[in-house]
């Protein structure tokens, strides 16, 4: 599908190598799937290959089996955005409570929800990723900052606030700092509003250095790395998934026809050896979408999907 009218043609000249794709489940039109997390293989309460997805606007966390069966896992009073696993199998979720105050929630394996922290000085908590076994980093898309969350204390503080993480204008509703993942000694962060992929050095004490531009003119929402350092990014309003190599070259690996209209986030399968539907889940990425709610395609908003793409590489460990 071509870019929507008015979008910069940033991917027109990019190489295309479409990955084998399958829609494993769909949600009704106007469902905003925002993020996902997949537990390591062998978690007792989640069969291998189970995916946990945030249904943003209705505050639901949905668990999805490899064959596409959906079940409500937890309900947050408000909205839920980012999602990450703890080392003991709980989920940490970002979002807002019913009073529109940014919160960090802890979701137990039985679906019980506890408010871990309220962060009234935050504005728009978005993607979240582990920094250590007990600490997480979450992007604040409107403040232009990254928060450090300690789930054991619990506590929250600014890890880094920087103009490169911020919007060009406070009137622009597009998120700035959005997705974030660590690879090696760098934290990579997408600034969606500025169409930048940034990387931030992380020292031996997990403190940040000065951000630098890794890739310009790329519209990345959330993303994931494989073990070789290739980044797989959801392009949201560009209705595609791209692979950005360590040498910064971009390849389109999924387009609207593969079911990724309004792609918002990507995560790797965690199952080491099991094969489902002919694919080794450890070398597959899962993509969640909103069906084009933010910028509808010419055909209008379509159902939100969870799409599996076979990429042939294993995911880089989050911790």
mmCIF file of C-alpha atoms in Angstrom:
data_model
loop_
_atom_site.group_PDB
_atom_site.id
_atom_site.type_symbol
_atom_site.label_atom_id
_atom_site.label_comp_id
_atom_site.label_asym_id
_atom_site.label_seq_id
_atom_site.Cartn_x
_atom_site.Cartn_y
_atom_site.Cartn_z
ATOM 1 C CA UNK A 1 0.000 0.000 0.000
ATOM 2 C CA UNK A 2 1.287 3.457 -0.803
ATOM 3 C CA UNK A 3 1.942 6.040 1.871
ATOM 4 C CA UNK A 4 -1.082 8.015 2.968
ATOM 5 C CA UNK A 5 -1.417 11.438 1.357
ATOM 6 C CA UNK A 6 0.739 14.061 3.014
ATOM 7 C CA UNK A 7 3.273 11.685 4.568
ATOM 8 C CA UNK A 8 6.954 12.244 3.712
ATOM 9 C CA UNK A 9 8.012 9.518 1.248
ATOM 10 C CA UNK A 10 10.767 8.282 3.553
ATOM 11 C CA UNK A 11 10.573 4.575 2.625
ATOM 12 C CA UNK A 12 9.939 4.817 -1.121
ATOM 13 C CA UNK A 13 13.524 3.983 -2.113
ATOM 14 C CA UNK A 14 14.033 1.283 0.503
ATOM 15 C CA UNK A 15 14.784 -2.322 -0.365
ATOM 16 C CA UNK A 16 11.876 -4.742 0.116
ATOM 17 C CA UNK A 17 12.357 -8.325 1.362
ATOM 18 C CA UNK A 18 8.985 -9.507 2.633
ATOM 19 C CA UNK A 19 9.107 -12.041 5.466
ATOM 20 C CA UNK A 20 6.670 -14.971 5.628
ATOM 21 C CA UNK A 21 3.662 -13.603 7.498
ATOM 22 C CA UNK A 22 0.551 -14.924 9.184
ATOM 23 C CA UNK A 23 -2.222 -13.088 11.025
ATOM 24 C CA UNK A 24 -2.689 -15.198 14.149
ATOM 25 C CA UNK A 25 -5.650 -13.277 15.573
ATOM 26 C CA UNK A 26 -7.678 -10.112 14.986
ATOM 27 C CA UNK A 27 -9.630 -7.650 17.117
ATOM 28 C CA UNK A 28 -12.647 -5.512 16.155
ATOM 29 C CA UNK A 29 -12.213 -2.307 14.163
ATOM 30 C CA UNK A 30 -11.138 0.623 16.373
ATOM 31 C CA UNK A 31 -9.125 -1.546 18.764
ATOM 32 C CA UNK A 32 -5.812 0.136 19.614
ATOM 33 C CA UNK A 33 -3.279 -2.602 20.342
ATOM 34 C CA UNK A 34 -0.282 -0.684 21.680
ATOM 35 C CA UNK A 35 2.379 -3.043 23.013
ATOM 36 C CA UNK A 36 3.194 -6.660 23.774
ATOM 37 C CA UNK A 37 5.406 -8.830 25.934
ATOM 38 C CA UNK A 38 6.256 -12.519 25.658
ATOM 39 C CA UNK A 39 7.447 -14.529 28.684
ATOM 40 C CA UNK A 40 10.533 -16.738 28.444
ATOM 41 C CA UNK A 41 9.821 -20.357 27.559
ATOM 42 C CA UNK A 42 8.696 -22.595 30.386
ATOM 43 C CA UNK A 43 6.657 -20.148 32.467
ATOM 44 C CA UNK A 44 4.216 -22.418 34.275
ATOM 45 C CA UNK A 45 1.161 -20.192 33.954
ATOM 46 C CA UNK A 46 1.670 -19.331 30.277
ATOM 47 C CA UNK A 47 2.045 -22.035 27.621
ATOM 48 C CA UNK A 48 5.099 -21.609 25.423
ATOM 49 C CA UNK A 49 4.397 -19.017 22.784
ATOM 50 C CA UNK A 50 1.762 -17.114 24.776
ATOM 51 C CA UNK A 51 1.690 -13.393 23.999
ATOM 52 C CA UNK A 52 0.480 -10.615 26.303
ATOM 53 C CA UNK A 53 -0.903 -7.553 24.501
ATOM 54 C CA UNK A 54 -2.077 -4.149 25.724
ATOM 55 C CA UNK A 55 -5.454 -2.973 24.444
ATOM 56 C CA UNK A 56 -4.632 0.654 25.099
ATOM 57 C CA UNK A 57 -7.855 2.632 25.230
ATOM 58 C CA UNK A 58 -9.905 0.168 27.270
ATOM 59 C CA UNK A 59 -7.164 -0.713 29.777
ATOM 60 C CA UNK A 60 -7.070 -4.423 28.990
ATOM 61 C CA UNK A 61 -4.126 -6.829 28.905
ATOM 62 C CA UNK A 62 -4.997 -9.765 26.681
ATOM 63 C CA UNK A 63 -3.222 -13.119 26.599
ATOM 64 C CA UNK A 64 -3.085 -14.840 23.231
ATOM 65 C CA UNK A 65 -2.039 -18.431 22.604
ATOM 66 C CA UNK A 66 -0.019 -19.412 19.504
ATOM 67 C CA UNK A 67 -3.208 -20.603 17.817
ATOM 68 C CA UNK A 68 -4.847 -17.186 18.291
ATOM 69 C CA UNK A 69 -7.121 -17.808 21.262
ATOM 70 C CA UNK A 70 -7.790 -14.571 23.176
ATOM 71 C CA UNK A 71 -8.456 -14.234 26.899
ATOM 72 C CA UNK A 72 -8.581 -11.122 29.089
ATOM 73 C CA UNK A 73 -5.667 -11.432 31.517
ATOM 74 C CA UNK A 74 -6.071 -8.191 33.467
ATOM 75 C CA UNK A 75 -7.957 -4.906 33.511
ATOM 76 C CA UNK A 76 -6.355 -1.606 34.475
ATOM 77 C CA UNK A 77 -8.590 1.266 35.608
ATOM 78 C CA UNK A 78 -7.635 3.782 32.927
ATOM 79 C CA UNK A 79 -5.412 3.209 29.909
ATOM 80 C CA UNK A 80 -2.454 0.892 29.442
ATOM 81 C CA UNK A 81 0.495 1.417 27.095
ATOM 82 C CA UNK A 82 3.848 -0.353 27.538
ATOM 83 C CA UNK A 83 4.402 -3.841 28.910
ATOM 84 C CA UNK A 84 7.433 -5.762 30.209
ATOM 85 C CA UNK A 85 8.040 -8.915 32.228
ATOM 86 C CA UNK A 86 9.782 -9.090 35.578
ATOM 87 C CA UNK A 87 12.229 -11.869 36.381
ATOM 88 C CA UNK A 88 9.601 -13.673 38.483
ATOM 89 C CA UNK A 89 6.892 -13.598 35.813
ATOM 90 C CA UNK A 90 4.879 -10.543 36.790
ATOM 91 C CA UNK A 91 4.125 -7.796 34.290
ATOM 92 C CA UNK A 92 5.030 -4.124 34.619
ATOM 93 C CA UNK A 93 2.678 -1.840 32.679
ATOM 94 C CA UNK A 94 2.717 1.880 31.930
ATOM 95 C CA UNK A 95 -0.392 3.983 31.471
ATOM 96 C CA UNK A 96 -2.831 6.348 33.176
ATOM 97 C CA UNK A 97 -5.264 5.726 35.977
ATOM 98 C CA UNK A 98 -8.932 6.684 35.935
ATOM 99 C CA UNK A 99 -7.944 10.244 36.953
ATOM 100 C CA UNK A 100 -5.559 10.519 33.972
ATOM 101 C CA UNK A 101 -2.472 10.479 36.228
ATOM 102 C CA UNK A 102 0.480 8.488 34.809
ATOM 103 C CA UNK A 103 0.943 5.211 36.665
ATOM 104 C CA UNK A 104 3.134 2.133 36.750
ATOM 105 C CA UNK A 105 1.093 -0.994 37.430
ATOM 106 C CA UNK A 106 2.213 -4.431 38.540
ATOM 107 C CA UNK A 107 0.162 -7.299 37.113
ATOM 108 C CA UNK A 108 0.481 -10.660 38.874
ATOM 109 C CA UNK A 109 0.359 -14.009 37.123
ATOM 110 C CA UNK A 110 -3.276 -14.447 38.213
ATOM 111 C CA UNK A 111 -4.231 -11.100 36.625
ATOM 112 C CA UNK A 112 -4.445 -9.134 39.871
ATOM 113 C CA UNK A 113 -3.457 -5.489 39.308
ATOM 114 C CA UNK A 114 -1.603 -3.326 41.820
ATOM 115 C CA UNK A 115 -0.684 0.328 41.350
ATOM 116 C CA UNK A 116 3.064 0.304 41.912
ATOM 117 C CA UNK A 117 3.659 4.042 41.439
ATOM 118 C CA UNK A 118 1.854 7.192 40.472
ATOM 119 C CA UNK A 119 4.035 9.707 38.639
ATOM 120 C CA UNK A 120 2.195 13.035 38.550
ATOM 121 C CA UNK A 121 5.296 14.745 37.110
ATOM 122 C CA UNK A 122 5.170 12.463 34.069
ATOM 123 C CA UNK A 123 2.956 13.269 31.094
ATOM 124 C CA UNK A 124 2.725 10.330 28.656
ATOM 125 C CA UNK A 125 4.400 7.089 29.725
ATOM 126 C CA UNK A 126 4.904 4.838 26.735
ATOM 127 C CA UNK A 127 7.391 2.056 25.937
ATOM 128 C CA UNK A 128 9.130 0.226 28.788
ATOM 129 C CA UNK A 129 12.155 -2.067 28.890
ATOM 130 C CA UNK A 130 14.349 -3.673 31.582
ATOM 131 C CA UNK A 131 17.597 -1.982 32.588
ATOM 132 C CA UNK A 132 18.448 -4.589 35.220
ATOM 133 C CA UNK A 133 16.639 -7.360 37.072
ATOM 134 C CA UNK A 134 14.744 -4.830 39.208
ATOM 135 C CA UNK A 135 14.928 -1.581 37.233
ATOM 136 C CA UNK A 136 13.086 -0.460 34.107
ATOM 137 C CA UNK A 137 13.276 2.478 31.750
ATOM 138 C CA UNK A 138 10.104 4.010 30.349
ATOM 139 C CA UNK A 139 9.779 6.730 27.735
ATOM 140 C CA UNK A 140 7.789 9.852 28.526
ATOM 141 C CA UNK A 141 6.631 10.818 25.055
ATOM 142 C CA UNK A 142 5.463 14.347 25.885
ATOM 143 C CA UNK A 143 7.948 15.364 28.556
ATOM 144 C CA UNK A 144 10.927 14.381 26.389
ATOM 145 C CA UNK A 145 12.388 12.186 29.082
ATOM 146 C CA UNK A 146 13.125 8.642 30.173
ATOM 147 C CA UNK A 147 12.106 7.554 33.670
ATOM 148 C CA UNK A 148 13.953 5.022 35.804
ATOM 149 C CA UNK A 149 11.550 2.720 37.632
ATOM 150 C CA UNK A 150 12.687 0.502 40.492
ATOM 151 C CA UNK A 151 10.021 -2.122 41.108
ATOM 152 C CA UNK A 152 11.397 -3.284 44.456
ATOM 153 C CA UNK A 153 11.430 0.037 46.347
ATOM 154 C CA UNK A 154 9.214 1.072 44.416
ATOM 155 C CA UNK A 155 10.428 4.410 43.072
ATOM 156 C CA UNK A 156 10.556 6.519 39.927
ATOM 157 C CA UNK A 157 13.041 9.203 38.899
ATOM 158 C CA UNK A 158 14.232 10.901 35.729
ATOM 159 C CA UNK A 159 17.029 8.854 34.107
ATOM 160 C CA UNK A 160 17.515 11.313 31.240
ATOM 161 C CA UNK A 161 15.702 14.425 30.030
ATOM 162 C CA UNK A 162 17.006 15.826 26.760
ATOM 163 C CA UNK A 163 15.827 17.959 23.789
ATOM 164 C CA UNK A 164 16.481 15.039 21.419
ATOM 165 C CA UNK A 165 13.825 13.063 23.286
ATOM 166 C CA UNK A 166 11.255 15.854 23.045
ATOM 167 C CA UNK A 167 8.693 17.019 20.498
ATOM 168 C CA UNK A 168 9.369 19.846 18.050
ATOM 169 C CA UNK A 169 6.278 21.571 19.429
ATOM 170 C CA UNK A 170 4.131 20.921 22.475
ATOM 171 C CA UNK A 171 1.103 21.303 20.201
ATOM 172 C CA UNK A 172 2.052 18.229 18.164
ATOM 173 C CA UNK A 173 0.110 15.192 19.400
ATOM 174 C CA UNK A 174 2.551 12.682 17.860
ATOM 175 C CA UNK A 175 4.662 10.972 20.542
ATOM 176 C CA UNK A 176 8.351 11.916 20.683
ATOM 177 C CA UNK A 177 10.380 9.414 22.785
ATOM 178 C CA UNK A 178 8.374 6.257 22.225
ATOM 179 C CA UNK A 179 9.952 2.799 22.021
ATOM 180 C CA UNK A 180 13.205 1.895 23.748
ATOM 181 C CA UNK A 181 15.415 -1.184 23.940
ATOM 182 C CA UNK A 182 18.960 -1.865 25.054
ATOM 183 C CA UNK A 183 21.494 -3.561 22.806
ATOM 184 C CA UNK A 184 24.989 -3.974 24.218
ATOM 185 C CA UNK A 185 26.230 -0.749 25.761
ATOM 186 C CA UNK A 186 23.600 1.460 24.129
ATOM 187 C CA UNK A 187 19.952 2.236 24.754
ATOM 188 C CA UNK A 188 18.119 2.841 21.476
ATOM 189 C CA UNK A 189 15.119 5.162 21.533
ATOM 190 C CA UNK A 190 12.676 6.108 18.784
ATOM 191 C CA UNK A 191 11.576 9.742 18.589
ATOM 192 C CA UNK A 192 8.542 9.257 16.393
ATOM 193 C CA UNK A 193 7.569 12.913 16.119
ATOM 194 C CA UNK A 194 11.038 13.896 14.849
ATOM 195 C CA UNK A 195 11.394 10.703 12.753
ATOM 196 C CA UNK A 196 14.655 9.827 14.493
ATOM 197 C CA UNK A 197 16.160 6.654 15.884
ATOM 198 C CA UNK A 198 18.517 7.634 18.700
ATOM 199 C CA UNK A 199 21.087 5.744 20.704
ATOM 200 C CA UNK A 200 22.350 6.618 24.166
ATOM 201 C CA UNK A 201 25.565 5.213 25.648
ATOM 202 C CA UNK A 202 25.014 3.369 28.938
ATOM 203 C CA UNK A 203 28.011 3.143 31.276
ATOM 204 C CA UNK A 204 28.980 0.378 33.692
ATOM 205 C CA UNK A 205 26.771 1.890 36.390
ATOM 206 C CA UNK A 206 23.764 2.080 34.021
ATOM 207 C CA UNK A 207 23.965 5.868 33.753
ATOM 208 C CA UNK A 208 23.251 7.552 30.396
ATOM 209 C CA UNK A 209 25.653 9.442 28.174
ATOM 210 C CA UNK A 210 24.830 11.970 25.471
ATOM 211 C CA UNK A 211 22.173 10.899 22.912
ATOM 212 C CA UNK A 212 23.185 10.702 19.260
ATOM 213 C CA UNK A 213 21.254 10.183 16.048
ATOM 214 C CA UNK A 214 21.554 6.627 14.748
ATOM 215 C CA UNK A 215 19.099 6.874 11.822
ATOM 216 C CA UNK A 216 17.284 9.917 10.446
ATOM 217 C CA UNK A 217 14.038 9.986 8.465
ATOM 218 C CA UNK A 218 12.554 6.820 9.909
ATOM 219 C CA UNK A 219 9.136 6.594 11.565
ATOM 220 C CA UNK A 220 9.609 4.006 14.305
ATOM 221 C CA UNK A 221 7.136 3.322 17.097
ATOM 222 C CA UNK A 222 8.307 0.381 19.220
ATOM 223 C CA UNK A 223 10.905 -2.185 18.130
ATOM 224 C CA UNK A 224 13.017 -5.225 19.014
ATOM 225 C CA UNK A 225 16.550 -6.478 18.327
ATOM 226 C CA UNK A 226 17.816 -9.834 17.131
ATOM 227 C CA UNK A 227 21.064 -11.324 18.439
ATOM 228 C CA UNK A 228 23.028 -9.860 15.506
ATOM 229 C CA UNK A 229 21.927 -6.296 16.243
ATOM 230 C CA UNK A 230 19.300 -5.934 13.535
ATOM 231 C CA UNK A 231 16.419 -3.749 14.704
ATOM 232 C CA UNK A 232 12.850 -4.627 13.696
ATOM 233 C CA UNK A 233 10.609 -1.586 13.927
ATOM 234 C CA UNK A 234 6.889 -0.927 13.639
ATOM 235 C CA UNK A 235 6.356 2.149 11.431
ATOM 236 C CA UNK A 236 2.769 2.825 12.603
ATOM 237 C CA UNK A 237 1.267 5.316 10.089
ATOM 238 C CA UNK A 238 3.511 3.928 7.327
ATOM 239 C CA UNK A 239 1.751 0.558 7.678
ATOM 240 C CA UNK A 240 4.886 -1.544 7.559
ATOM 241 C CA UNK A 241 7.644 -3.239 9.521
ATOM 242 C CA UNK A 242 11.264 -2.449 8.742
ATOM 243 C CA UNK A 243 14.594 -4.048 9.558
ATOM 244 C CA UNK A 244 17.448 -1.649 10.297
ATOM 245 C CA UNK A 245 20.857 -3.321 10.132
ATOM 246 C CA UNK A 246 23.829 -2.341 12.330
ATOM 247 C CA UNK A 247 25.226 -0.478 9.293
ATOM 248 C CA UNK A 248 22.007 1.637 9.369
ATOM 249 C CA UNK A 249 20.593 0.251 6.098
ATOM 250 C CA UNK A 250 16.808 -0.165 6.130
ATOM 251 C CA UNK A 251 14.811 -2.992 4.532
ATOM 252 C CA UNK A 252 11.021 -3.273 4.472
ATOM 253 C CA UNK A 253 10.009 -6.748 5.658
ATOM 254 C CA UNK A 254 6.221 -6.363 5.921
ATOM 255 C CA UNK A 255 3.646 -4.094 4.299
ATOM 256 C CA UNK A 256 -0.073 -3.439 4.584
ATOM 257 C CA UNK A 257 -0.881 -6.565 2.565
ATOM 258 C CA UNK A 258 0.698 -8.691 5.330
ATOM 259 C CA UNK A 259 -1.795 -7.276 7.843
ATOM 260 C CA UNK A 260 0.411 -4.675 9.570
ATOM 261 C CA UNK A 261 -1.689 -1.534 8.963
ATOM 262 C CA UNK A 262 -1.082 0.762 11.935
ATOM 263 C CA UNK A 263 1.788 -1.334 13.326
ATOM 264 C CA UNK A 264 2.679 -0.204 16.852
ATOM 265 C CA UNK A 265 5.094 -2.674 18.445
ATOM 266 C CA UNK A 266 7.277 -5.729 17.837
ATOM 267 C CA UNK A 267 8.536 -8.547 20.089
ATOM 268 C CA UNK A 268 10.436 -11.782 19.509
ATOM 269 C CA UNK A 269 9.082 -15.216 20.287
ATOM 270 C CA UNK A 270 10.791 -16.827 23.274
ATOM 271 C CA UNK A 271 10.282 -20.549 22.718
ATOM 272 C CA UNK A 272 13.614 -22.267 22.234
ATOM 273 C CA UNK A 273 12.702 -25.394 20.315
ATOM 274 C CA UNK A 274 8.957 -25.851 19.879
ATOM 275 C CA UNK A 275 7.603 -25.526 16.370
ATOM 276 C CA UNK A 276 4.110 -24.184 15.784
ATOM 277 C CA UNK A 277 2.472 -24.052 12.379
ATOM 278 C CA UNK A 278 5.795 -24.898 10.734
ATOM 279 C CA UNK A 279 7.678 -21.994 12.339
ATOM 280 C CA UNK A 280 10.245 -21.941 15.103
ATOM 281 C CA UNK A 281 8.783 -19.333 17.403
ATOM 282 C CA UNK A 282 12.215 -18.281 18.676
ATOM 283 C CA UNK A 283 13.027 -16.851 15.224
ATOM 284 C CA UNK A 284 9.682 -15.134 14.697
ATOM 285 C CA UNK A 285 8.624 -11.623 15.582
ATOM 286 C CA UNK A 286 5.127 -10.676 16.587
ATOM 287 C CA UNK A 287 3.633 -7.366 15.492
ATOM 288 C CA UNK A 288 0.603 -5.662 17.031
ATOM 289 C CA UNK A 289 -1.448 -3.057 15.179
ATOM 290 C CA UNK A 290 -4.339 -0.632 15.554
ATOM 291 C CA UNK A 291 -5.711 -1.087 12.043
ATOM 292 C CA UNK A 292 -4.879 2.468 11.052
ATOM 293 C CA UNK A 293 -6.766 4.344 13.788
ATOM 294 C CA UNK A 294 -4.262 7.200 13.982
ATOM 295 C CA UNK A 295 -4.116 7.771 10.223
ATOM 296 C CA UNK A 296 -6.634 5.582 8.371
ATOM 297 C CA UNK A 297 -5.647 4.107 5.004
ATOM 298 C CA UNK A 298 -7.820 4.891 1.946
ATOM 299 C CA UNK A 299 -9.887 1.794 2.711
ATOM 300 C CA UNK A 300 -10.676 3.077 6.213
ATOM 301 C CA UNK A 301 -9.769 1.631 9.584
ATOM 302 C CA UNK A 302 -9.423 -2.165 9.507
ATOM 303 C CA UNK A 303 -9.376 -4.776 12.291
ATOM 304 C CA UNK A 304 -6.383 -4.700 14.640
ATOM 305 C CA UNK A 305 -4.122 -7.702 14.139
ATOM 306 C CA UNK A 306 -1.417 -9.718 15.797
ATOM 307 C CA UNK A 307 0.884 -10.810 12.979
ATOM 308 C CA UNK A 308 3.737 -13.317 13.116
ATOM 309 C CA UNK A 309 6.700 -12.753 10.796
ATOM 310 C CA UNK A 310 9.428 -15.345 10.321
ATOM 311 C CA UNK A 311 12.763 -13.494 10.300
ATOM 312 C CA UNK A 312 15.216 -16.363 10.742
ATOM 313 C CA UNK A 313 17.064 -14.826 13.703
ATOM 314 C CA UNK A 314 16.649 -15.244 17.440
ATOM 315 C CA UNK A 315 15.777 -12.270 19.613
ATOM 316 C CA UNK A 316 18.316 -10.441 21.733
ATOM 317 C CA UNK A 317 17.667 -11.035 25.459
ATOM 318 C CA UNK A 318 15.912 -8.134 27.157
ATOM 319 C CA UNK A 319 17.848 -8.666 30.406
#
